[in-house]
Coordinates of C-alpha atoms and ligand atoms in Angstrom, one line a residue:
E91 CA 59.9 7.0 37.8
L92 CA 58.4 3.7 36.6
L93 CA 54.5 4.0 36.7
T94 CA 54.2 6.9 39.0
P95 CA 50.9 6.1 41.1
G96 CA 47.8 8.7 39.6
E97 CA 49.6 8.7 35.7
T98 CA 46.5 7.3 34.0
A99 CA 45.2 10.3 31.7
N100 CA 41.7 10.2 32.5
N101 CA 42.1 9.7 36.4
T102 CA 40.9 12.9 37.2
A103 CA 37.4 11.9 36.0
A104 CA 36.7 9.1 37.9
P105 CA 35.0 9.5 41.3
A106 CA 36.8 9.7 44.6
R107 CA 38.4 6.1 45.4
T108 CA 39.6 4.8 48.9
R109 CA 42.2 2.8 47.3
R110 CA 45.2 4.7 45.7
P111 CA 44.6 4.5 42.1
K112 CA 46.3 1.8 40.2
P113 CA 49.3 3.1 38.2
E114 CA 48.8 2.2 34.2
I115 CA 51.3 0.0 32.5
T116 CA 53.0 0.5 29.4
E117 CA 54.7 -1.3 27.1
A118 CA 57.9 0.2 27.7
H119 CA 57.4 -0.7 31.3
L120 CA 56.8 -4.6 30.6
K121 CA 59.5 -4.4 28.3
A122 CA 62.2 -3.0 30.8
A123 CA 60.4 -5.5 33.6
L124 CA 61.9 -8.3 31.0
D125 CA 65.2 -6.8 30.5
A126 CA 65.8 -6.3 34.7
R127 CA 64.3 -9.8 35.0
Q128 CA 61.5 -8.9 37.6
F129 CA 59.0 -10.9 36.9
S130 CA 59.1 -14.4 39.4
V131 CA 57.3 -17.4 39.0
I132 CA 55.1 -19.1 42.5
Y133 CA 53.7 -22.2 42.6
Q134 CA 50.6 -23.8 43.4
P135 CA 50.4 -27.4 44.1
K136 CA 47.8 -30.1 42.6
I137 CA 46.7 -32.9 44.1
E138 CA 44.7 -36.3 43.0
C139 CA 41.4 -36.6 44.5
G140 CA 40.9 -38.8 46.8
S141 CA 44.2 -40.3 47.4
E142 CA 45.2 -36.6 47.8
K143 CA 48.5 -37.3 47.1
L144 CA 50.7 -34.5 45.2
A145 CA 50.2 -34.8 41.5
G146 CA 52.3 -31.4 40.4
F147 CA 52.3 -27.7 40.3
E148 CA 51.3 -24.7 38.7
A149 CA 53.7 -22.1 37.8
L150 CA 51.8 -18.5 37.8
V151 CA 54.1 -15.2 37.2
R152 CA 54.1 -12.4 39.6
W153 CA 55.9 -8.9 38.5
V154 CA 57.9 -8.0 41.5
H155 CA 58.2 -4.1 41.2
P156 CA 60.6 -2.2 43.0
E157 CA 58.7 0.4 44.1
H158 CA 54.8 -1.2 43.6
G159 CA 55.2 -4.2 44.9
I160 CA 53.6 -7.3 43.6
I161 CA 51.4 -6.8 40.8
G162 CA 49.6 -9.6 39.6
P163 CA 49.4 -11.1 36.2
D164 CA 45.7 -10.0 35.5
R165 CA 47.0 -6.4 35.1
F166 CA 49.7 -7.3 32.8
I167 CA 49.5 -10.2 30.7
P168 CA 46.7 -9.2 28.4
L169 CA 49.2 -6.2 27.5
A170 CA 52.3 -8.4 27.1
E171 CA 49.8 -10.4 24.8
S172 CA 48.5 -7.5 22.6
S173 CA 52.3 -5.9 22.4
G174 CA 53.9 -9.2 21.7
L175 CA 56.4 -8.9 24.5
I176 CA 54.2 -12.3 26.0
D177 CA 56.8 -14.9 24.3
T178 CA 59.6 -13.6 26.4
L179 CA 57.5 -13.8 29.0
T180 CA 56.8 -16.9 28.5
E181 CA 60.2 -17.8 28.0
Q182 CA 61.6 -16.6 31.5
V183 CA 58.3 -18.1 32.8
L184 CA 59.6 -21.5 31.1
D185 CA 62.9 -20.8 32.1
Q186 CA 62.3 -20.5 36.2
A187 CA 59.6 -23.4 36.3
L188 CA 61.7 -26.0 34.1
A189 CA 65.1 -25.1 36.5
W190 CA 62.7 -25.2 39.5
L191 CA 61.7 -28.6 38.8
K192 CA 64.6 -29.9 38.2
A193 CA 65.9 -28.8 41.5
L194 CA 63.0 -30.1 43.4
P195 CA 64.6 -32.5 46.2
P196 CA 64.8 -36.0 45.6
D197 CA 61.1 -38.1 46.3
S198 CA 63.6 -39.9 49.2
V199 CA 63.2 -37.2 51.4
L200 CA 59.6 -37.4 51.5
D201 CA 57.8 -39.7 53.7
P202 CA 55.7 -42.1 51.8
C203 CA 53.1 -42.1 54.8
S204 CA 52.3 -38.4 54.8
R205 CA 48.8 -37.3 54.3
L206 CA 49.9 -35.6 50.8
R207 CA 52.9 -37.8 50.0
A208 CA 54.4 -37.2 46.8
R209 CA 55.1 -39.4 44.3
A210 CA 58.7 -39.9 43.0
T211 CA 59.9 -36.5 42.0
D212 CA 59.7 -37.6 38.1
A213 CA 56.4 -37.9 38.3
L214 CA 55.7 -34.8 39.4
T215 CA 54.2 -32.5 36.9
M216 CA 54.6 -28.7 36.0
S217 CA 51.7 -26.9 34.3
V218 CA 52.7 -23.4 32.5
N219 CA 49.9 -21.2 31.1
I220 CA 50.6 -20.4 27.7
S221 CA 48.7 -17.6 25.2
A222 CA 47.0 -18.3 22.1
R223 CA 49.4 -16.2 20.8
T224 CA 52.2 -18.4 21.1
L225 CA 50.3 -21.1 19.0
N226 CA 51.4 -18.9 16.2
D227 CA 55.0 -19.2 16.7
A228 CA 56.3 -21.9 14.9
A229 CA 59.7 -22.5 16.6
F230 CA 58.2 -22.6 20.2
V231 CA 58.1 -26.7 20.2
D232 CA 61.6 -26.8 18.9
R233 CA 62.7 -24.6 21.5
L234 CA 60.7 -26.3 24.3
A235 CA 62.1 -29.7 23.7
A236 CA 65.4 -28.7 23.2
R237 CA 65.3 -27.0 26.8
C238 CA 64.0 -30.0 28.0
E239 CA 66.3 -32.6 26.4
A240 CA 69.4 -30.3 27.9
L241 CA 67.6 -30.5 31.6
E242 CA 66.5 -34.1 31.0
I243 CA 63.0 -33.3 31.7
H244 CA 61.0 -35.6 30.5
P245 CA 57.8 -34.0 28.1
A246 CA 55.3 -35.8 29.7
N247 CA 55.6 -34.1 33.4
L248 CA 55.0 -30.8 31.3
I249 CA 51.4 -29.5 31.0
F250 CA 50.6 -26.2 29.1
E251 CA 47.3 -24.6 30.2
L252 CA 45.9 -22.4 27.4
T253 CA 42.4 -20.8 28.3
E254 CA 39.3 -22.5 26.7
T255 CA 38.6 -19.1 24.6
S256 CA 41.8 -18.7 23.2
A257 CA 42.3 -22.2 22.1
M258 CA 39.1 -22.0 20.0
D259 CA 39.8 -18.9 18.6
D260 CA 41.1 -19.8 15.9
P261 CA 40.8 -24.5 16.5
V262 CA 42.1 -24.9 12.8
A263 CA 44.9 -23.1 13.3
S264 CA 45.6 -23.9 16.8
L265 CA 45.3 -27.5 15.6
D266 CA 48.4 -27.8 14.4
L267 CA 50.9 -26.2 17.0
L268 CA 49.0 -28.3 19.4
T269 CA 49.2 -31.3 17.4
R270 CA 53.2 -30.6 16.9
M271 CA 53.1 -30.2 20.9
R272 CA 51.6 -33.5 21.8
M273 CA 53.6 -35.8 19.5
K274 CA 56.6 -34.1 21.0
G275 CA 54.9 -36.0 24.7
F276 CA 53.6 -33.1 26.6
H277 CA 50.6 -32.3 27.7
L278 CA 47.9 -29.9 26.9
S279 CA 45.1 -28.7 29.5
I280 CA 42.2 -26.6 28.3
D281 CA 41.7 -23.7 31.3
D282 CA 38.6 -21.9 32.4
F283 CA 36.5 -24.5 31.2
G284 CA 32.7 -23.4 31.1
T285 CA 33.2 -20.0 30.9
G286 CA 33.8 -19.8 27.5
F287 CA 31.0 -21.3 24.1
S288 CA 33.5 -24.2 23.1
S289 CA 31.7 -26.5 21.3
M290 CA 32.1 -30.1 21.6
V291 CA 32.9 -30.8 18.3
Q292 CA 36.3 -28.7 18.6
L293 CA 37.1 -29.9 22.1
V294 CA 37.1 -33.2 20.7
R295 CA 39.6 -32.2 17.6
L296 CA 41.9 -30.2 19.8
P297 CA 44.7 -32.9 21.4
F298 CA 44.3 -32.3 24.7
S299 CA 44.7 -34.3 27.5
E300 CA 43.1 -32.3 30.8
I301 CA 40.1 -30.1 31.4
K302 CA 40.1 -27.5 34.3
V303 CA 37.0 -26.7 35.2
D304 CA 37.2 -23.2 36.1
K305 CA 37.1 -21.7 40.0
S306 CA 33.6 -19.8 39.3
F307 CA 31.4 -23.1 39.7
V308 CA 34.1 -24.7 42.1
M309 CA 34.2 -21.6 44.5
T310 CA 30.3 -21.7 44.5
A311 CA 29.5 -25.2 44.8
M312 CA 28.3 -25.8 48.1
E313 CA 25.6 -22.8 47.4
S314 CA 24.6 -23.1 44.1
R315 CA 22.9 -25.7 42.0
E316 CA 23.7 -24.7 39.2
S317 CA 27.4 -24.2 39.9
R318 CA 27.2 -28.1 40.7
T319 CA 24.8 -29.5 37.5
V320 CA 27.7 -27.6 35.5
I321 CA 30.1 -28.7 37.3
R322 CA 28.8 -32.6 37.0
S323 CA 28.3 -32.1 33.5
I324 CA 32.2 -30.8 32.6
V325 CA 33.2 -33.8 34.4
D326 CA 31.0 -36.1 32.3
L327 CA 31.7 -34.3 29.1
G328 CA 35.5 -34.5 30.2
H329 CA 35.8 -38.0 30.9
G330 CA 33.8 -38.9 27.6
L331 CA 36.2 -37.4 25.5
G332 CA 39.1 -39.2 27.6
L333 CA 40.4 -36.6 29.5
R334 CA 41.7 -36.0 33.1
C335 CA 38.9 -33.1 35.1
T336 CA 40.7 -31.2 37.9
A337 CA 38.7 -28.8 40.1
E338 CA 40.6 -25.3 40.3
G339 CA 39.7 -22.4 43.4
V340 CA 38.7 -25.8 45.9
E341 CA 38.9 -23.5 49.0
T342 CA 36.9 -25.5 51.7
R343 CA 37.1 -29.3 52.7
E344 CA 33.5 -29.9 51.9
A345 CA 34.8 -28.9 47.9
L346 CA 37.3 -30.7 47.8
D347 CA 35.1 -33.7 49.2
Y348 CA 32.5 -32.6 46.7
V349 CA 34.4 -32.5 43.9
T350 CA 36.0 -36.3 44.5
E351 CA 32.6 -37.6 45.0
V352 CA 31.2 -36.6 41.3
G353 CA 34.6 -37.8 40.1
C354 CA 37.2 -34.8 39.4
D355 CA 40.7 -36.3 39.3
L356 CA 43.2 -33.5 40.6
A357 CA 42.2 -30.5 42.4
Q358 CA 43.7 -27.1 43.4
G359 CA 42.8 -24.4 45.8
Y360 CA 43.7 -22.4 48.6
F361 CA 42.2 -25.4 50.8
I362 CA 45.4 -27.0 49.4
A363 CA 47.8 -24.4 49.5
R364 CA 47.9 -20.8 48.3
P365 CA 50.5 -20.7 45.0
L366 CA 53.8 -20.6 47.0
S367 CA 57.4 -18.9 46.4
G368 CA 60.2 -21.4 45.1
D369 CA 61.2 -21.7 48.5
K370 CA 58.1 -22.1 50.3
A371 CA 56.6 -24.7 47.8
V372 CA 60.0 -26.5 49.0
E373 CA 59.3 -25.9 52.8
W374 CA 56.0 -27.1 52.2
L375 CA 56.9 -30.1 50.5
R376 CA 59.2 -30.8 53.4
D377 CA 56.3 -30.5 55.5
L378 CA 55.0 -33.2 54.4
H379 CA 56.5 -35.6 56.4
P380 CA 57.0 -33.4 59.9
Ligands
C2E631 P1 44.8 -19.7 35.8 O1 45.1 -20.1 35.4 O2 42.8 -19.7 35.8 O3 45.1 -19.5 37.3 C1 44.5 -19.9 38.4 C2 44.0 -18.5 39.0 O4 43.6 -18.7 40.6 C3 45.4 -17.8 40.1 O5 45.3 -16.3 39.5 C4 45.4 -18.3 41.4 O6 46.7 -17.5 42.1 C5 44.1 -18.6 41.8 N1 43.6 -19.5 42.7 C6 44.0 -20.5 42.9 N2 43.3 -21.4 43.7 C7 42.0 -20.7 44.3 C8 41.1 -20.3 45.1 O7 41.2 -21.3 45.6 N3 40.5 -19.3 45.3 C9 40.6 -18.5 44.9 N4 39.8 -17.2 44.7 N5 41.6 -18.2 43.4 C10 42.6 -19.2 43.4 P2 46.9 -15.7 39.3 O8 48.1 -16.1 39.7 O9 46.5 -13.7 39.7 O10 46.4 -15.8 37.7 C11 45.4 -15.2 37.0 C12 45.5 -15.6 35.8 O11 46.6 -14.8 35.2 C13 45.9 -16.9 35.5 O12 44.6 -17.6 35.6 C14 46.1 -17.1 34.2 O13 45.5 -17.1 33.2 C15 47.0 -15.8 34.3 N6 48.8 -16.3 34.0 C16 49.2 -16.6 35.3 N7 50.6 -16.5 35.2 C17 50.6 -17.0 34.2 C18 52.4 -16.8 32.7 O14 52.8 -17.1 33.2 N8 51.5 -17.1 31.0 C19 50.2 -16.3 31.0 N9 50.1 -16.2 29.8 N10 49.2 -16.0 31.9 C20 49.2 -16.7 33.3
CA632 CA1 45.7 -22.5 34.3
CA633 CA1 41.9 -21.3 35.3
CA634 CA1 41.7 -17.6 34.7

């Protein structure tokens, strides 16, 4: 009887909807789902602009609910963050993502001539989204480093993505943990860039390696001059600070060509591939050498 549709208290006041009302998610539901290991990670490929070689994957979490099917992260991450369950969720995501990365077929199975050919599997990166809350957990870096050592995964192959707004929430407090992560060799990426109001001064202080242009600009690049201006400015800023620039939300060939032309280093989006289950992503890798 988890998440009975229509549970929401103020449901009756809402105007008639065409879709079934979404069940309310509570902390207890999340806790039970974590205990039952109902969270599953899917992987979205990321390519190098220009060469269009595979560079790595981003891990994206899904709640595979036994009754309600697949529930996207936007519906439970905020609650996981405010309730403190996010740390357990991040651990489960990391466990799955690292084990999957470790089990990828060696690059010998990949045809070096295919269009989206992979570099050596060792060089593939795994990007994991973390919450600003994790930055308060001093033991996080040590646990992470221990886990990588046990799996023989090089820290430089891991990229931790933080949203622009969360990283800038408390830049002084973030600095300590982010610096410790960077010193262990992990890479840090600033996500959804352009949607917050970071000052350049703050950005320079934090040890990021990558900046991700928010998909809202990339998805509208072809029809909006403003979006194109924002993309170019972000790429200039990022490169000026020595950061790699990734365009997310690349949905068309035109958008990929545009972000490549303005100097983005990496790209992600439905045009390249949707986020895929672990098995599907391995198939996708195999299809790179038909
Ligand atoms: P994000 O990190 O900005 O991830 C990109 C989102 O855009 C993903 O949505 C992805 O499926 C979607 N996307 C990718 N390519 C395209 C495209 O070409 N067009 C469009 N329209 N969308 C595209 P998703 O998977 O629903 O994730 C939403 C957000 O939830 C993520 O945004 C991230 O902030 C958060 N999230 C996902 N997984 C985790 C996690 O394991 N931990 C934490 N803390 N947050 C997560
Ligand atoms: Ca992300
Ligand atoms: Ca993003
Ligand atoms: Ca986002």
